[in-house]
Amino acid sequence: MLLADVALPIPLGRALTYSVPAAEAQRVVAGARVVVPLGGRRVVGVVLGKREGEPPPKVRAILSAPDDTPAVPEELLDLLRELSSYYFAPLGDVLRLALPPLERDLAKELVQQPSLFDEARGVGARKVLFVEPGEGAEPERLTGQASALLARVRAVGSVPLARLEERWGGARSIVKRLVAAGALKTTMRDAPEVPFLRDGGAEPDVAPELTAPQAAAVESIVGALRAGAPKTFLLHGVTGSGKTEVYMRAIAAARELERGVVVLVPEIALTPQLVARYRARFGDEVAVIHSHLTPKERHGMWHKLRGGKVTVAIGARSALFAPANALGLVIVDEEHDTSFKQEEGVRYHARDMAILRAFRARGVCVLGSATPSLESEHLVRTGRAERLRLPERARAQAMPRVETIDLRRMGPGPTGDRRLSLPLHRAIEATLAAKEQAILFLNRRGFSPSVRCEACGKMESCPSCSVALTFHKRRVPHARAEREFGLDHGSGTLRCHYCEHEVRLPDRCRACGAPALVLEGLGTEKLEETLKTAFPEARVARLDRDVATGRAIEDVLAKVRAREVDILVGTQMVTKGHDLPHVTLVGVVNADAALSLPDFRASERAFQLLVQVAGRAGRGDAPGRVLIQTYDPEHSAIAFALRHDVDGFIAHELVDRKALGYPPYARVVLLRIDATEEQAAREAGRRLGDLAREVAEPGVLVLGPAPAPLARLRNRFRFRVMLRSEDRAALRRAVAAVERRREEVASSGVRVAIDVDPVQLL
Ligand code: ADP
Ligand code: ZN
């Protein structure tokens, strides 16, 4: 009998076997989706393989096979299997990441109406109303909505009205008014051919002449693409060196060779400008994958990629699974970014898997960064990747001058606040006087990071998490509290940044009752307020998760680009790859915050942040200047950042990692244990630790259990056991043994997650 092994998108460790009806035999091939019975349900699974054999007892038959072409390309299916095994994640869960979204939850409908797979049911060509900037000047006294909408249209050039309406309820009437005033105009045009390409026509760009290092890098990559053998490159280029141009030339070459391309970027919402650059070069050949897509758009996109009608997929982490046809090139931009690691469910690292995917597809992987991760550096040093250097900025601009301000010695500036030192204050003044722009980076959102009682010394903390509550002066429009507790705008609240907990700021300490609560520390909200007072003539904007999520981020950045903002204050959102030519001053308000994290990568992270944020300065014609405020100017992360000495830092840090037995020399696996009962979590941790020690071979170090640095999160107590070894195979054997027996040790209500190559250690 003809049998098929089918993986199902349920957390099941193994595939199930079904018989293949003769009528479907042609379509049941590896990677194809099939509808199968499972208990009383019907679910969609993916065929792993087909074989002749003795049917197992009570074998059930595949109901239908809707795919003309297998949904999952073979190369991707291989990757998913390896990913599943590497991360100890059920194949079913892994498959969910890669299956086209529309049908995933719609198995039933899928049986009733297989036409869901019909291209014809996608969004066809139709006329829609596009909004574009008009000739007229910006009318005076615009409402906040109207000015945001106008800024957006000006930033993107052309956008369907429907898109604006998604964001602004009153978009239609605002547009009418702005059209009447001449600031906007509208035209009827064909709906974008590919519905997932938002924002209409980006102006086609002209490729610049490459600098010599860019040309050399492109030549190496294109050579490897032509050779058709797998290869990994580390494109190590200083900030502003034009890495994107190198990627784009490589993409063009891959397309000529009729190979598909996947581009991974850290966070699509934070890099609208970057996406626009790809769109300007490749137009509708680029599929932008992001979380705002409707299921229908996702479905359309998925088919166009799979069918090879669109050859370039760009997106954040999950774009790793884009079903690019004949994949030949995978690019990981800002490869050091921690967002490439998924921190829940299947805890995969998209950078590591990108290398693997390219390898399996016999393609080329390009990792790019100004501050390579030590892992990627290690690949180069061990001969598994080739380094390509861009040592200078693309238009030969000087690197910004970086200085530290030693807060131990430096008194407060005119504001009286120590955290706005005199040199930083003066530098801001000078920047404003020169009509240039400044970015101030502070890695703390909210007004005050903590609130303490001066009578008993207790901090106000979250009832569900072991963290201090942050004081926010202004309400956040989308916060749950507004709906649930009817908190009004303007009232200050205490908020937990890990769960949704939010309360009005109490009059008295909730522990001792004394009316002695004081606000401690500085957050971006307060910094913004301080700057507005200190520089009343300056236009100050803020970029953090409180003011901007999703597409609102673009609006803030558009305003900065349009020079409607003089000082931009923000969290690490401001450090990402923004190319803002009029920013000449970057101030790091508190460099020490990132250094004190309980993480063996704290120093690496801090260094990357400093170099990246510094890299926002001086990208245009005027030279840039960077001021780093710190209590610890001798710290290696700061000292090397001061000299832009990336190689020096890496060499220094690698010595420490080797001595301490940490990645990239050794590998780490965390067993993460949590439960609502502290005792249950602790006990399970103890048993897992014992079990790990029992099964571990010599050379595998087992540490813990220990409470996680964030000991309680959303009412669950958290413990962890760390396994570490330079012997990767021995480490895997130990984890596999623990995984097989974890049922023995975990009582009910205790969750155990295996985190291979953990990134976030909290
Ligand atoms: P990176 O990503 O390395 O920080 P970008 O790719 O953002 O750098 O490039 C920085 C700036 O230099 C961009 O404005 C880009 O358009 C410009 N640029 C890149 N390559 C060239 C070139 N060969 N000639 C002129 N300008 C270039
Ligand atoms: Zn909380």
JSON list of C-alpha atoms in Angstrom, two decimals, residues 244-328:
[
{"chain": "A", "resi": 244, "resn": "THR", "atom": "CA", "xyz": [22.62, 48.21, 1.58]},
{"chain": "A", "resi": 245, "resn": "GLU", "atom": "CA", "xyz": [24.04, 49.07, -1.82]},
{"chain": "A", "resi": 246, "resn": "VAL", "atom": "CA", "xyz": [26.14, 45.90, -1.67]},
{"chain": "A", "resi": 247, "resn": "TYR", "atom": "CA", "xyz": [23.08, 43.84, -0.79]},
{"chain": "A", "resi": 248, "resn": "MET", "atom": "CA", "xyz": [21.15, 45.37, -3.66]},
{"chain": "A", "resi": 249, "resn": "ARG", "atom": "CA", "xyz": [23.84, 44.56, -6.21]},
{"chain": "A", "resi": 250, "resn": "ALA", "atom": "CA", "xyz": [23.97, 41.02, -4.90]},
{"chain": "A", "resi": 251, "resn": "ILE", "atom": "CA", "xyz": [20.19, 40.78, -5.20]},
{"chain": "A", "resi": 252, "resn": "ALA", "atom": "CA", "xyz": [20.32, 42.01, -8.78]},
{"chain": "A", "resi": 253, "resn": "ALA", "atom": "CA", "xyz": [22.90, 39.34, -9.58]},
{"chain": "A", "resi": 254, "resn": "ALA", "atom": "CA", "xyz": [20.84, 36.63, -7.93]},
{"chain": "A", "resi": 255, "resn": "ARG", "atom": "CA", "xyz": [17.83, 37.67, -9.96]},
{"chain": "A", "resi": 256, "resn": "GLU", "atom": "CA", "xyz": [19.80, 37.48, -13.16]},
{"chain": "A", "resi": 257, "resn": "LEU", "atom": "CA", "xyz": [20.68, 33.94, -12.20]},
{"chain": "A", "resi": 258, "resn": "GLU", "atom": "CA", "xyz": [16.96, 33.36, -11.54]},
{"chain": "A", "resi": 259, "resn": "ARG", "atom": "CA", "xyz": [17.53, 32.62, -7.90]},
{"chain": "A", "resi": 260, "resn": "GLY", "atom": "CA", "xyz": [15.17, 33.75, -5.17]},
{"chain": "A", "resi": 261, "resn": "VAL", "atom": "CA", "xyz": [16.27, 36.08, -2.40]},
{"chain": "A", "resi": 262, "resn": "VAL", "atom": "CA", "xyz": [15.35, 36.44, 1.26]},
{"chain": "A", "resi": 263, "resn": "VAL", "atom": "CA", "xyz": [16.38, 39.59, 3.16]},
{"chain": "A", "resi": 264, "resn": "LEU", "atom": "CA", "xyz": [16.06, 39.60, 6.93]},
{"chain": "A", "resi": 265, "resn": "VAL", "atom": "CA", "xyz": [16.02, 42.93, 8.76]},
{"chain": "A", "resi": 266, "resn": "PRO", "atom": "CA", "xyz": [15.70, 43.44, 12.51]},
{"chain": "A", "resi": 267, "resn": "GLU", "atom": "CA", "xyz": [12.36, 45.16, 12.69]},
{"chain": "A", "resi": 268, "resn": "ILE", "atom": "CA", "xyz": [10.40, 46.17, 9.68]},
{"chain": "A", "resi": 269, "resn": "ALA", "atom": "CA", "xyz": [8.46, 48.93, 11.43]},
{"chain": "A", "resi": 270, "resn": "LEU", "atom": "CA", "xyz": [11.68, 50.58, 12.53]},
{"chain": "A", "resi": 271, "resn": "THR", "atom": "CA", "xyz": [13.24, 50.62, 9.11]},
{"chain": "A", "resi": 272, "resn": "PRO", "atom": "CA", "xyz": [10.63, 51.96, 6.68]},
{"chain": "A", "resi": 273, "resn": "GLN", "atom": "CA", "xyz": [13.31, 53.92, 4.87]},
{"chain": "A", "resi": 274, "resn": "LEU", "atom": "CA", "xyz": [15.34, 50.80, 4.31]},
{"chain": "A", "resi": 275, "resn": "VAL", "atom": "CA", "xyz": [12.43, 48.94, 2.79]},
{"chain": "A", "resi": 276, "resn": "ALA", "atom": "CA", "xyz": [11.70, 51.96, 0.62]},
{"chain": "A", "resi": 277, "resn": "ARG", "atom": "CA", "xyz": [15.21, 51.71, -0.78]},
{"chain": "A", "resi": 278, "resn": "TYR", "atom": "CA", "xyz": [14.70, 48.11, -1.88]},
{"chain": "A", "resi": 279, "resn": "ARG", "atom": "CA", "xyz": [11.34, 49.03, -3.33]},
{"chain": "A", "resi": 280, "resn": "ALA", "atom": "CA", "xyz": [12.87, 51.93, -5.19]},
{"chain": "A", "resi": 281, "resn": "ARG", "atom": "CA", "xyz": [15.41, 49.64, -6.76]},
{"chain": "A", "resi": 282, "resn": "PHE", "atom": "CA", "xyz": [13.34, 46.53, -7.43]},
{"chain": "A", "resi": 283, "resn": "GLY", "atom": "CA", "xyz": [9.76, 47.82, -7.43]},
{"chain": "A", "resi": 284, "resn": "ASP", "atom": "CA", "xyz": [7.10, 45.15, -7.28]},
{"chain": "A", "resi": 285, "resn": "GLU", "atom": "CA", "xyz": [9.69, 42.42, -7.29]},
{"chain": "A", "resi": 286, "resn": "VAL", "atom": "CA", "xyz": [9.94, 42.91, -3.55]},
{"chain": "A", "resi": 287, "resn": "ALA", "atom": "CA", "xyz": [7.47, 41.30, -1.19]},
{"chain": "A", "resi": 288, "resn": "VAL", "atom": "CA", "xyz": [7.48, 43.03, 2.16]},
{"chain": "A", "resi": 289, "resn": "ILE", "atom": "CA", "xyz": [6.45, 40.65, 4.88]},
{"chain": "A", "resi": 290, "resn": "HIS", "atom": "CA", "xyz": [5.20, 42.31, 8.02]},
{"chain": "A", "resi": 291, "resn": "SER", "atom": "CA", "xyz": [2.66, 41.86, 10.75]},
{"chain": "A", "resi": 292, "resn": "HIS", "atom": "CA", "xyz": [0.13, 44.28, 9.32]},
{"chain": "A", "resi": 293, "resn": "LEU", "atom": "CA", "xyz": [-0.71, 42.09, 6.37]},
{"chain": "A", "resi": 294, "resn": "THR", "atom": "CA", "xyz": [-4.24, 40.80, 6.21]},
{"chain": "A", "resi": 295, "resn": "PRO", "atom": "CA", "xyz": [-4.60, 37.02, 5.85]},
{"chain": "A", "resi": 296, "resn": "LYS", "atom": "CA", "xyz": [-5.62, 37.56, 2.26]},
{"chain": "A", "resi": 297, "resn": "GLU", "atom": "CA", "xyz": [-2.53, 39.62, 1.56]},
{"chain": "A", "resi": 298, "resn": "ARG", "atom": "CA", "xyz": [-0.36, 37.03, 3.22]},
{"chain": "A", "resi": 299, "resn": "HIS", "atom": "CA", "xyz": [-1.92, 34.36, 1.17]},
{"chain": "A", "resi": 300, "resn": "GLY", "atom": "CA", "xyz": [-1.39, 36.29, -2.06]},
{"chain": "A", "resi": 301, "resn": "MET", "atom": "CA", "xyz": [2.17, 37.07, -1.16]},
{"chain": "A", "resi": 302, "resn": "TRP", "atom": "CA", "xyz": [2.89, 33.52, -0.27]},
{"chain": "A", "resi": 303, "resn": "HIS", "atom": "CA", "xyz": [1.66, 32.25, -3.62]},
{"chain": "A", "resi": 304, "resn": "LYS", "atom": "CA", "xyz": [3.55, 34.84, -5.62]},
{"chain": "A", "resi": 305, "resn": "LEU", "atom": "CA", "xyz": [6.77, 33.94, -3.87]},
{"chain": "A", "resi": 306, "resn": "ARG", "atom": "CA", "xyz": [6.20, 30.24, -4.16]},
{"chain": "A", "resi": 307, "resn": "GLY", "atom": "CA", "xyz": [5.33, 30.55, -7.83]},
{"chain": "A", "resi": 308, "resn": "GLY", "atom": "CA", "xyz": [8.42, 32.64, -8.48]},
{"chain": "A", "resi": 309, "resn": "LYS", "atom": "CA", "xyz": [6.36, 35.66, -9.62]},
{"chain": "A", "resi": 310, "resn": "VAL", "atom": "CA", "xyz": [8.04, 37.71, -6.93]},
{"chain": "A", "resi": 311, "resn": "THR", "atom": "CA", "xyz": [11.67, 36.92, -6.30]},
{"chain": "A", "resi": 312, "resn": "VAL", "atom": "CA", "xyz": [12.68, 38.98, -3.27]},
{"chain": "A", "resi": 313, "resn": "ALA", "atom": "CA", "xyz": [11.14, 38.59, 0.18]},
{"chain": "A", "resi": 314, "resn": "ILE", "atom": "CA", "xyz": [12.09, 41.10, 2.83]},
{"chain": "A", "resi": 315, "resn": "GLY", "atom": "CA", "xyz": [10.97, 40.96, 6.41]},
{"chain": "A", "resi": 316, "resn": "ALA", "atom": "CA", "xyz": [11.87, 40.46, 10.03]},
{"chain": "A", "resi": 317, "resn": "ARG", "atom": "CA", "xyz": [12.78, 37.15, 11.67]},
{"chain": "A", "resi": 318, "resn": "SER", "atom": "CA", "xyz": [9.88, 35.11, 10.33]},
{"chain": "A", "resi": 319, "resn": "ALA", "atom": "CA", "xyz": [10.74, 35.96, 6.72]},
{"chain": "A", "resi": 320, "resn": "LEU", "atom": "CA", "xyz": [13.34, 33.24, 7.16]},
{"chain": "A", "resi": 321, "resn": "PHE", "atom": "CA", "xyz": [10.52, 30.89, 6.17]},
{"chain": "A", "resi": 322, "resn": "ALA", "atom": "CA", "xyz": [9.47, 32.76, 3.04]},
{"chain": "A", "resi": 323, "resn": "PRO", "atom": "CA", "xyz": [8.83, 30.16, 0.32]},
{"chain": "A", "resi": 324, "resn": "ALA", "atom": "CA", "xyz": [11.19, 31.81, -2.13]},
{"chain": "A", "resi": 325, "resn": "ASN", "atom": "CA", "xyz": [11.49, 29.87, -5.32]},
{"chain": "A", "resi": 326, "resn": "ALA", "atom": "CA", "xyz": [14.93, 28.51, -6.23]},
{"chain": "A", "resi": 327, "resn": "LEU", "atom": "CA", "xyz": [16.44, 30.28, -3.25]},
{"chain": "A", "resi": 328, "resn": "GLY", "atom": "CA", "xyz": [19.96, 31.47, -3.96]}
]
